Amino acid sequence: MANVVIVGAQWGDEGKGKIVDRLTEFADVVVRFQGGNNAGHTLVVDGEKTVLHLIPAGILHPGKSCVIGNGVVLDPGVIVMEIDRLKQKGFLADDSQLVVSLDAHVIMPWHKAIDVAREQALGAGKLGTTGRGIGPTYEDKVARRGIRVRDLLDGDRLLRKVRERLPEALEEIRRLGAPADLQAEPIAEEYARHGNRLKRHAAESSLALHRAIRAGKSLLFEGAQGTMLDVDHGTYPFVTSSNTVAGNAATGSGVGPTEIDQVVGVSKAYCTRVGGGPYPTELRDETGERLRRVGNEFGATTGRPRRTGWFDAVALRYAARVNGLDGLAITKLDVLTGFPQPKVAVAYRFDGRTVEELPGDLEDLERCEPVYESLPGWSEPLAGARSWEDLPVAARSYVKRLEALSGVKVMAVSVGADRGETILLENPFAR
Ligand code: IMP
């Protein structure tokens, strides 16, 4: 029995959902602790594709429960839609399989309107948010004027809270030059209806998790986004509005940090980023285009083309530090097949100096040039590989080099989108 946290070690989209899906076999409960439907997990099980934005990927495993923790911001319309779709496909037959924290903050229509209007007003300087209202919802949480899942369950209280908050939100939307035609009553009615649907899932999730731990169950914490998008530790202000690092698994779920046994970081075998902000190893050339095409690097949430580039070991070492990584999962190794000499950034050149640690200042990071090491490529497709020995020697050396550069043990390697295409070298639940 162990409790394991999985986090993104890069800029999000590392394939965490796939690793979580693979490891769920060893867990009883899968927990989301931050972010919202800005995340997107594409899962392929027996050739069938399912995209989930809020509900943990673990829901595709019968008999496992999934918890949306207090640290998540929840769009109730989206979760209700995901529930319906899952049920249509024959999943989530038992409602008790999904628990939603009563304390999770709710994304309201004005949050989405403010998110989109702000980005429009910023023009070229925009952050490139997903437009899902994530930032404005976290702002209201911290400003102590948020609406929580528990408020959706009481129609009168909900209407009162909507009436309290809406005028100021509308003022902001108007100031940003966007149409401000939201009305309190229809919003409260719609959200109370969602509340009615969610009632059977809503619970004191910290208590439910505590009881699960006491009963000897194993928890798997599923991070969203990635370390470099963390509001404290990422490339601020080009970040999301939550803490994406492993430490937040405790705060965002109400489970004490002493209950966490292992932290695993997920990283692609190369690097991608969506939205604005510095990204030292970005390739704006034919190679970058090829990575995008072969790796199908288009957002699961917004469909935006992702920025692509070589692997960044400086960023990975940083992720190892701020998350306390015990292990690494390397995904999409198959995408590098056919690249004659894949490169890895081992350091940066900055103001005539070579630096091995990620500069804290964004403007410094923007001026960094990667120092590359070229590694031998391989031409064999990896899709059929099911064990370490099945991988070509050059692919194995590539993975071993990432391990050496980060100082973190590689526990899993993924070579394709299907559930069967993850080679588990070491099970973090059995450590
Ligand atoms: P927000 O989370 O929508 O506020 O967006 C803030 C930044 O985080 C933008 O650069 C987004 O592209 C990025 N972002 C948010 N969620 C994800 C994700 O799941 N994967 C990758 N990038 C994300």
Tab-separated table of N, CA, C and O in Angstrom, residues 239-349:
chain	number	residue	atom	x	y	z
A	239	VAL	N	1.863	31.464	-16.620
A	239	VAL	CA	1.608	30.262	-15.826
A	239	VAL	C	0.099	30.080	-15.703
A	239	VAL	O	-0.669	30.958	-16.087
A	240	THR	N	-0.306	28.960	-15.136
A	240	THR	CA	-1.711	28.811	-14.787
A	240	THR	C	-1.891	29.382	-13.378
A	240	THR	O	-0.925	29.879	-12.783
A	241	SER	N	-3.104	29.333	-12.833
A	241	SER	CA	-3.331	30.041	-11.572
A	241	SER	C	-3.327	29.127	-10.358
A	241	SER	O	-3.782	29.530	-9.287
A	242	SER	N	-2.816	27.907	-10.521
A	242	SER	CA	-2.759	27.025	-9.352
A	242	SER	C	-1.348	26.498	-9.172
A	242	SER	O	-0.505	26.635	-10.049
A	243	ASN	N	-1.105	25.886	-8.019
A	243	ASN	CA	0.162	25.196	-7.794
A	243	ASN	C	0.057	23.810	-8.408
A	243	ASN	O	-0.799	23.011	-8.024
A	244	THR	N	0.928	23.576	-9.365
A	244	THR	CA	0.886	22.291	-10.078
A	244	THR	C	1.884	21.301	-9.482
A	244	THR	O	1.901	20.145	-9.866
A	245	VAL	N	2.730	21.767	-8.576
A	245	VAL	CA	3.777	20.895	-8.030
A	245	VAL	C	3.207	19.918	-6.997
A	245	VAL	O	2.089	20.099	-6.490
A	246	ALA	N	4.011	18.907	-6.694
A	246	ALA	CA	3.548	17.789	-5.871
A	246	ALA	C	3.058	18.230	-4.489
A	246	ALA	O	2.125	17.629	-3.938
A	247	GLY	N	3.667	19.283	-3.934
A	247	GLY	CA	3.269	19.730	-2.597
A	247	GLY	C	1.789	20.058	-2.509
A	247	GLY	O	1.164	19.905	-1.451
A	248	ASN	N	1.225	20.495	-3.619
A	248	ASN	CA	-0.186	20.880	-3.603
A	248	ASN	C	-1.122	19.668	-3.593
A	248	ASN	O	-2.323	19.833	-3.385
A	249	ALA	N	-0.578	18.490	-3.796
A	249	ALA	CA	-1.433	17.297	-3.706
A	249	ALA	C	-2.037	17.216	-2.306
A	249	ALA	O	-3.187	16.797	-2.123
A	250	ALA	N	-1.256	17.662	-1.311
A	250	ALA	CA	-1.740	17.638	0.073
A	250	ALA	C	-2.797	18.731	0.286
A	250	ALA	O	-3.923	18.459	0.681
A	251	THR	N	-2.426	19.983	-0.034
A	251	THR	CA	-3.347	21.106	0.193
A	251	THR	C	-4.625	20.967	-0.623
A	251	THR	O	-5.709	21.259	-0.145
A	252	GLY	N	-4.457	20.523	-1.867
A	252	GLY	CA	-5.602	20.476	-2.770
A	252	GLY	C	-6.528	19.294	-2.562
A	252	GLY	O	-7.515	19.134	-3.292
A	253	SER	N	-6.198	18.452	-1.555
A	253	SER	CA	-7.058	17.292	-1.315
A	253	SER	C	-7.412	17.138	0.158
A	253	SER	O	-8.291	16.356	0.509
A	254	GLY	N	-6.678	17.854	1.011
A	254	GLY	CA	-6.924	17.702	2.448
A	254	GLY	C	-6.330	16.423	3.015
A	254	GLY	O	-6.785	15.911	4.032
A	255	VAL	N	-5.276	15.932	2.344
A	255	VAL	CA	-4.528	14.776	2.857
A	255	VAL	C	-3.180	15.312	3.345
A	255	VAL	O	-2.555	16.116	2.651
A	256	GLY	N	-2.742	14.906	4.511
A	256	GLY	CA	-1.480	15.433	5.052
A	256	GLY	C	-0.280	14.982	4.237
A	256	GLY	O	-0.277	13.880	3.689
A	257	PRO	N	0.771	15.838	4.136
A	257	PRO	CA	1.944	15.481	3.326
A	257	PRO	C	2.651	14.217	3.801
A	257	PRO	O	3.316	13.546	3.012
A	258	THR	N	2.491	13.872	5.079
A	258	THR	CA	3.151	12.663	5.585
A	258	THR	C	2.541	11.389	5.007
A	258	THR	O	3.108	10.311	5.145
A	259	GLU	N	1.378	11.507	4.377
A	259	GLU	CA	0.735	10.317	3.785
A	259	GLU	C	1.289	10.005	2.386
A	259	GLU	O	0.980	8.980	1.811
A	260	ILE	N	2.065	10.939	1.835
A	260	ILE	CA	2.546	10.745	0.458
A	260	ILE	C	3.861	9.983	0.457
A	260	ILE	O	4.807	10.357	1.146
A	261	ASP	N	3.904	8.894	-0.309
A	261	ASP	CA	5.085	8.031	-0.302
A	261	ASP	C	6.014	8.262	-1.480
A	261	ASP	O	7.224	8.150	-1.347
A	262	GLN	N	5.452	8.518	-2.656
A	262	GLN	CA	6.273	8.614	-3.861
A	262	GLN	C	5.763	9.742	-4.750
A	262	GLN	O	4.542	9.962	-4.844
A	263	VAL	N	6.691	10.413	-5.418
A	263	VAL	CA	6.316	11.455	-6.382
A	263	VAL	C	6.967	11.108	-7.728
A	263	VAL	O	8.183	10.927	-7.811
A	264	VAL	N	6.131	10.998	-8.733
A	264	VAL	CA	6.630	10.648	-10.070
A	264	VAL	C	6.356	11.817	-11.020
A	264	VAL	O	5.235	12.325	-11.087
A	265	GLY	N	7.381	12.228	-11.750
A	265	GLY	CA	7.233	13.303	-12.739
A	265	GLY	C	7.088	12.693	-14.124
A	265	GLY	O	7.739	11.709	-14.438
A	266	VAL	N	6.227	13.292	-14.916
A	266	VAL	CA	6.034	12.812	-16.281
A	266	VAL	C	6.615	13.844	-17.238
A	266	VAL	O	6.395	15.051	-17.078
A	267	SER	N	7.366	13.340	-18.208
A	267	SER	CA	8.031	14.234	-19.150
A	267	SER	C	8.020	13.596	-20.527
A	267	SER	O	8.230	12.396	-20.652
A	268	LYS	N	7.747	14.412	-21.532
A	268	LYS	CA	7.883	13.880	-22.892
A	268	LYS	C	9.358	13.678	-23.211
A	268	LYS	O	10.209	14.328	-22.587
A	269	ALA	N	9.650	12.902	-24.228
A	269	ALA	CA	11.034	12.676	-24.650
A	269	ALA	C	11.578	13.894	-25.395
A	269	ALA	O	12.751	13.951	-25.750
A	270	TYR	N	10.679	14.857	-25.657
A	270	TYR	CA	11.091	16.153	-26.198
A	270	TYR	C	10.276	17.165	-25.393
A	270	TYR	O	9.931	16.851	-24.244
A	271	CYS	N	9.982	18.325	-25.935
A	271	CYS	CA	9.345	19.343	-25.119
A	271	CYS	C	8.249	20.060	-25.910
A	271	CYS	O	8.416	20.313	-27.095
A	272	THR	N	7.132	20.392	-25.242
A	272	THR	CA	6.123	21.229	-25.906
A	272	THR	C	5.590	22.259	-24.914
A	272	THR	O	5.724	22.093	-23.705
A	273	ARG	N	4.981	23.285	-25.461
A	273	ARG	CA	4.327	24.296	-24.620
A	273	ARG	C	3.167	24.883	-25.419
A	273	ARG	O	3.312	25.081	-26.624
A	274	VAL	N	2.051	25.151	-24.768
A	274	VAL	CA	0.975	25.917	-25.421
A	274	VAL	C	0.846	27.253	-24.713
A	274	VAL	O	1.087	27.330	-23.527
A	275	GLY	N	0.448	28.278	-25.447
A	275	GLY	CA	0.317	29.592	-24.841
A	275	GLY	C	1.655	30.323	-24.866
A	275	GLY	O	2.667	29.792	-25.340
A	276	GLY	N	1.646	31.563	-24.331
A	276	GLY	CA	2.836	32.408	-24.402
A	276	GLY	C	3.862	32.064	-23.334
A	276	GLY	O	3.652	31.168	-22.518
A	277	GLY	N	4.984	32.799	-23.369
A	277	GLY	CA	6.004	32.645	-22.335
A	277	GLY	C	7.276	32.009	-22.835
A	277	GLY	O	7.288	31.378	-23.882
A	278	PRO	N	8.361	32.185	-22.054
A	278	PRO	CA	9.666	31.707	-22.492
A	278	PRO	C	9.749	30.180	-22.563
A	278	PRO	O	9.092	29.488	-21.793
A	279	TYR	N	10.580	29.736	-23.477
A	279	TYR	CA	10.684	28.316	-23.768
A	279	TYR	C	12.007	28.126	-24.506
A	279	TYR	O	12.052	28.156	-25.735
A	280	PRO	N	13.101	27.967	-23.754
A	280	PRO	CA	14.438	28.038	-24.339
A	280	PRO	C	14.708	27.059	-25.488
A	280	PRO	O	15.432	27.404	-26.409
A	281	THR	N	14.156	25.850	-25.442
A	281	THR	CA	14.532	24.874	-26.476
A	281	THR	C	13.549	24.851	-27.649
A	281	THR	O	13.575	23.922	-28.459
A	282	GLU	N	12.714	25.883	-27.743
A	282	GLU	CA	11.725	25.895	-28.835
A	282	GLU	C	12.404	25.859	-30.199
A	282	GLU	O	13.416	26.529	-30.429
A	283	LEU	N	11.839	25.067	-31.112
A	283	LEU	CA	12.338	24.991	-32.497
A	283	LEU	C	11.296	25.619	-33.401
A	283	LEU	O	10.170	25.148	-33.475
A	284	ARG	N	11.689	26.672	-34.067
A	284	ARG	CA	10.746	27.314	-35.000
A	284	ARG	C	11.133	26.973	-36.426
A	284	ARG	O	11.211	27.834	-37.282
A	285	ASP	N	11.470	25.729	-36.648
A	285	ASP	CA	11.950	25.343	-37.974
A	285	ASP	C	11.287	24.038	-38.414
A	285	ASP	O	10.337	23.561	-37.794
A	286	GLU	N	11.845	23.447	-39.426
A	286	GLU	CA	11.319	22.212	-40.002
A	286	GLU	C	11.307	21.069	-38.961
A	286	GLU	O	10.371	20.278	-38.896
A	287	THR	N	12.346	21.032	-38.121
A	287	THR	CA	12.413	19.967	-37.096
A	287	THR	C	11.260	20.121	-36.104
A	287	THR	O	10.608	19.137	-35.736
A	288	GLY	N	10.996	21.375	-35.698
A	288	GLY	CA	9.888	21.636	-34.776
A	288	GLY	C	8.565	21.250	-35.408
A	288	GLY	O	7.681	20.666	-34.765
A	289	GLU	N	8.439	21.559	-36.694
A	289	GLU	CA	7.223	21.227	-37.445
A	289	GLU	C	7.036	19.712	-37.495
A	289	GLU	O	5.935	19.186	-37.304
A	290	ARG	N	8.159	19.024	-37.688
A	290	ARG	CA	8.091	17.561	-37.768
A	290	ARG	C	7.691	16.948	-36.415
A	290	ARG	O	6.878	16.020	-36.357
A	291	LEU	N	8.247	17.502	-35.344
A	291	LEU	CA	7.858	17.012	-34.003
A	291	LEU	C	6.350	17.210	-33.802
A	291	LEU	O	5.657	16.340	-33.275
A	292	ARG	N	5.847	18.371	-34.262
A	292	ARG	CA	4.421	18.674	-34.086
A	292	ARG	C	3.562	17.689	-34.883
A	292	ARG	O	2.558	17.179	-34.397
A	293	ARG	N	4.014	17.416	-36.102
A	293	ARG	CA	3.239	16.531	-36.980
A	293	ARG	C	3.271	15.084	-36.465
A	293	ARG	O	2.239	14.471	-36.245
A	294	VAL	N	4.480	14.591	-36.211
A	294	VAL	CA	4.612	13.185	-35.797
A	294	VAL	C	4.003	12.977	-34.409
A	294	VAL	O	3.347	11.974	-34.150
A	295	GLY	N	4.225	13.967	-33.521
A	295	GLY	CA	3.715	13.826	-32.152
A	295	GLY	C	2.267	14.265	-32.008
A	295	GLY	O	1.732	14.238	-30.915
A	296	ASN	N	1.652	14.685	-33.130
A	296	ASN	CA	0.271	15.190	-33.108
A	296	ASN	C	0.105	16.213	-31.983
A	296	ASN	O	-0.765	16.075	-31.118
A	297	GLU	N	0.952	17.218	-32.007
A	297	GLU	CA	1.002	18.184	-30.907
A	297	GLU	C	-0.009	19.317	-31.095
A	297	GLU	O	0.340	20.446	-31.461
A	298	PHE	N	-1.249	18.969	-30.870
A	298	PHE	CA	-2.346	19.935	-30.903
A	298	PHE	C	-3.124	19.742	-29.614
A	298	PHE	O	-3.377	18.610	-29.214
A	299	GLY	N	-3.494	20.856	-28.947
A	299	GLY	CA	-4.083	20.766	-27.607
A	299	GLY	C	-5.340	19.905	-27.531
A	299	GLY	O	-6.211	20.017	-28.386
A	300	ALA	N	-5.429	19.081	-26.477
A	300	ALA	CA	-6.626	18.254	-26.261
A	300	ALA	C	-7.799	19.128	-25.817
A	300	ALA	O	-8.957	18.777	-26.002
A	301	THR	N	-7.494	20.305	-25.255
A	301	THR	CA	-8.553	21.174	-24.746
A	301	THR	C	-8.958	22.233	-25.769
A	301	THR	O	-10.125	22.455	-26.013
A	302	THR	N	-7.977	22.889	-26.372
A	302	THR	CA	-8.307	24.018	-27.256
A	302	THR	C	-7.997	23.730	-28.723
A	302	THR	O	-8.329	24.534	-29.585
A	303	GLY	N	-7.334	22.615	-29.018
A	303	GLY	CA	-6.976	22.287	-30.396
A	303	GLY	C	-5.839	23.142	-30.943
A	303	GLY	O	-5.452	23.014	-32.099
A	304	ARG	N	-5.257	24.009	-30.084
A	304	ARG	CA	-4.189	24.894	-30.570
A	304	ARG	C	-2.931	24.089	-30.901
A	304	ARG	O	-2.596	23.138	-30.184
A	305	PRO	N	-2.184	24.498	-31.974
A	305	PRO	CA	-0.909	23.822	-32.218
A	305	PRO	C	0.033	24.110	-31.055
A	305	PRO	O	0.097	25.243	-30.565
A	306	ARG	N	0.733	23.080	-30.593
A	306	ARG	CA	1.673	23.302	-29.488
A	306	ARG	C	3.017	23.748	-30.038
A	306	ARG	O	3.392	23.336	-31.131
A	307	ARG	N	3.714	24.552	-29.252
A	307	ARG	CA	5.089	24.916	-29.611
A	307	ARG	C	5.950	23.699	-29.274
A	307	ARG	O	5.759	23.066	-28.233
A	308	THR	N	6.883	23.374	-30.156
A	308	THR	CA	7.658	22.141	-29.966
A	308	THR	C	9.151	22.439	-29.887
A	308	THR	O	9.613	23.463	-30.414
A	309	GLY	N	9.903	21.552	-29.266
A	309	GLY	CA	11.352	21.749	-29.158
A	309	GLY	C	12.047	20.537	-28.563
A	309	GLY	O	11.396	19.549	-28.201
A	310	TRP	N	13.351	20.630	-28.449
A	310	TRP	CA	14.143	19.528	-27.905
A	310	TRP	C	13.958	19.419	-26.386
A	310	TRP	O	13.531	20.386	-25.740
A	311	PHE	N	14.347	18.302	-25.866
A	311	PHE	CA	14.262	18.024	-24.425
A	311	PHE	C	15.117	19.031	-23.648
A	311	PHE	O	16.233	19.342	-24.045
A	312	ASP	N	14.601	19.495	-22.525
A	312	ASP	CA	15.305	20.486	-21.713
A	312	ASP	C	15.652	19.878	-20.353
A	312	ASP	O	14.816	19.805	-19.454
A	313	ALA	N	16.912	19.459	-20.207
A	313	ALA	CA	17.321	18.807	-18.950
A	313	ALA	C	17.492	19.818	-17.817
A	313	ALA	O	17.433	19.445	-16.641
A	314	VAL	N	17.686	21.095	-18.166
A	314	VAL	CA	17.793	22.120	-17.114
A	314	VAL	C	16.429	22.236	-16.424
A	314	VAL	O	16.327	22.232	-15.193
A	315	ALA	N	15.380	22.316	-17.270
A	315	ALA	CA	14.017	22.414	-16.719
A	315	ALA	C	13.662	21.140	-15.948
A	315	ALA	O	13.000	21.197	-14.911
A	316	LEU	N	14.123	20.000	-16.426
A	316	LEU	CA	13.804	18.745	-15.723
A	316	LEU	C	14.488	18.679	-14.351
A	316	LEU	O	13.879	18.255	-13.367
A	317	ARG	N	15.742	19.141	-14.297
A	317	ARG	CA	16.442	19.147	-12.993
A	317	ARG	C	15.697	20.048	-12.006
A	317	ARG	O	15.564	19.751	-10.826
A	318	TYR	N	15.202	21.162	-12.537
A	318	TYR	CA	14.434	22.096	-11.709
A	318	TYR	C	13.163	21.408	-11.206
A	318	TYR	O	12.833	21.470	-10.010
A	319	ALA	N	12.474	20.719	-12.134
A	319	ALA	CA	11.239	20.011	-11.756
A	319	ALA	C	11.536	18.937	-10.711
A	319	ALA	O	10.747	18.724	-9.784
A	320	ALA	N	12.688	18.289	-10.848
A	320	ALA	CA	13.062	17.247	-9.878
A	320	ALA	C	13.198	17.875	-8.493
A	320	ALA	O	12.773	17.304	-7.486
A	321	ARG	N	13.767	19.082	-8.473
A	321	ARG	CA	13.977	19.763	-7.183
A	321	ARG	C	12.668	20.222	-6.554
A	321	ARG	O	12.381	19.909	-5.404
A	322	VAL	N	11.855	20.974	-7.326
A	322	VAL	CA	10.685	21.595	-6.680
A	322	VAL	C	9.555	20.605	-6.393
A	322	VAL	O	8.664	20.887	-5.597
A	323	ASN	N	9.613	19.436	-7.035
A	323	ASN	CA	8.608	18.409	-6.742
A	323	ASN	C	9.146	17.319	-5.810
A	323	ASN	O	8.371	16.518	-5.305
A	324	GLY	N	10.467	17.261	-5.665
A	324	GLY	CA	11.056	16.141	-4.928
A	324	GLY	C	10.803	14.821	-5.643
A	324	GLY	O	10.332	13.844	-5.038
A	325	LEU	N	11.109	14.782	-6.934
A	325	LEU	CA	10.765	13.588	-7.722
A	325	LEU	C	11.525	12.343	-7.255
A	325	LEU	O	12.734	12.380	-7.068
A	326	ASP	N	10.796	11.261	-7.106
A	326	ASP	CA	11.401	9.954	-6.822
A	326	ASP	C	11.614	9.176	-8.108
A	326	ASP	O	12.423	8.266	-8.163
A	327	GLY	N	10.814	9.497	-9.109
A	327	GLY	CA	10.899	8.736	-10.359
A	327	GLY	C	10.398	9.559	-11.524
A	327	GLY	O	9.765	10.607	-11.346
A	328	LEU	N	10.711	9.062	-12.707
A	328	LEU	CA	10.314	9.751	-13.943
A	328	LEU	C	9.582	8.785	-14.850
A	328	LEU	O	9.918	7.588	-14.894
A	329	ALA	N	8.603	9.305	-15.580
A	329	ALA	CA	8.003	8.528	-16.665
A	329	ALA	C	8.271	9.325	-17.935
A	329	ALA	O	7.960	10.518	-17.997
A	330	ILE	N	8.891	8.697	-18.920
A	330	ILE	CA	9.203	9.367	-20.186
A	330	ILE	C	8.185	8.916	-21.223
A	330	ILE	O	8.045	7.708	-21.473
A	331	THR	N	7.470	9.888	-21.798
A	331	THR	CA	6.416	9.530	-22.752
A	331	THR	C	6.816	9.918	-24.175
A	331	THR	O	7.728	10.708	-24.387
A	332	LYS	N	6.092	9.336	-25.121
A	332	LYS	CA	6.234	9.682	-26.551
A	332	LYS	C	7.650	9.471	-27.085
A	332	LYS	O	8.104	10.212	-27.962
A	333	LEU	N	8.338	8.484	-26.557
A	333	LEU	CA	9.684	8.188	-27.060
A	333	LEU	C	9.611	7.790	-28.536
A	333	LEU	O	10.524	8.069	-29.312
A	334	ASP	N	8.502	7.156	-28.919
A	334	ASP	CA	8.318	6.705	-30.309
A	334	ASP	C	8.371	7.854	-31.308
A	334	ASP	O	8.752	7.664	-32.462
A	335	VAL	N	7.999	9.074	-30.848
A	335	VAL	CA	7.959	10.228	-31.767
A	335	VAL	C	9.366	10.551	-32.286
A	335	VAL	O	9.540	11.065	-33.389
A	336	LEU	N	10.395	10.214	-31.495
A	336	LEU	CA	11.770	10.560	-31.899
A	336	LEU	C	12.353	9.590	-32.928
A	336	LEU	O	13.450	9.833	-33.451
A	337	THR	N	11.654	8.516	-33.211
A	337	THR	CA	12.128	7.585	-34.244
A	337	THR	C	12.355	8.344	-35.552
A	337	THR	O	11.499	9.118	-35.980
A	338	GLY	N	13.526	8.119	-36.147
A	338	GLY	CA	13.793	8.721	-37.455
A	338	GLY	C	14.468	10.083	-37.383
A	338	GLY	O	14.867	10.637	-38.410
A	339	PHE	N	14.600	10.652	-36.170
A	339	PHE	CA	15.375	11.891	-36.050
A	339	PHE	C	16.842	11.462	-35.950
A	339	PHE	O	17.205	10.755	-35.000
A	340	PRO	N	17.687	11.867	-36.912
A	340	PRO	CA	19.039	11.299	-36.942
A	340	PRO	C	19.825	11.564	-35.661
A	340	PRO	O	20.532	10.693	-35.170
A	341	GLN	N	19.701	12.769	-35.106
A	341	GLN	CA	20.476	13.101	-33.900
A	341	GLN	C	19.638	13.942	-32.950
A	341	GLN	O	19.751	15.170	-32.926
A	342	PRO	N	18.756	13.311	-32.152
A	342	PRO	CA	17.972	14.119	-31.217
A	342	PRO	C	18.893	14.873	-30.249
A	342	PRO	O	19.952	14.359	-29.875
A	343	LYS	N	18.467	16.077	-29.873
A	343	LYS	CA	19.311	16.889	-28.981
A	343	LYS	C	18.653	17.060	-27.621
A	343	LYS	O	17.427	17.016	-27.512
A	344	VAL	N	19.510	17.299	-26.641
A	344	VAL	CA	19.043	17.547	-25.278
A	344	VAL	C	19.776	18.782	-24.759
A	344	VAL	O	21.011	18.856	-24.869
A	345	ALA	N	19.029	19.745	-24.219
A	345	ALA	CA	19.687	20.921	-23.617
A	345	ALA	C	20.214	20.509	-22.253
A	345	ALA	O	19.441	20.086	-21.386
A	346	VAL	N	21.538	20.614	-22.064
A	346	VAL	CA	22.132	20.201	-20.784
A	346	VAL	C	22.433	21.407	-19.897
A	346	VAL	O	22.670	21.269	-18.702
A	347	ALA	N	22.470	22.595	-20.520
A	347	ALA	CA	22.726	23.844	-19.789
A	347	ALA	C	22.233	24.989	-20.664
A	347	ALA	O	21.737	24.757	-21.764
A	348	TYR	N	22.336	26.224	-20.136
A	348	TYR	CA	21.996	27.400	-20.953
A	348	TYR	C	23.219	28.310	-21.032
A	348	TYR	O	24.029	28.355	-20.098
A	349	ARG	N	23.304	29.070	-22.132
A	349	ARG	CA	24.283	30.155	-22.227
A	349	ARG	C	23.518	31.441	-21.958
A	349	ARG	O	22.461	31.691	-22.545
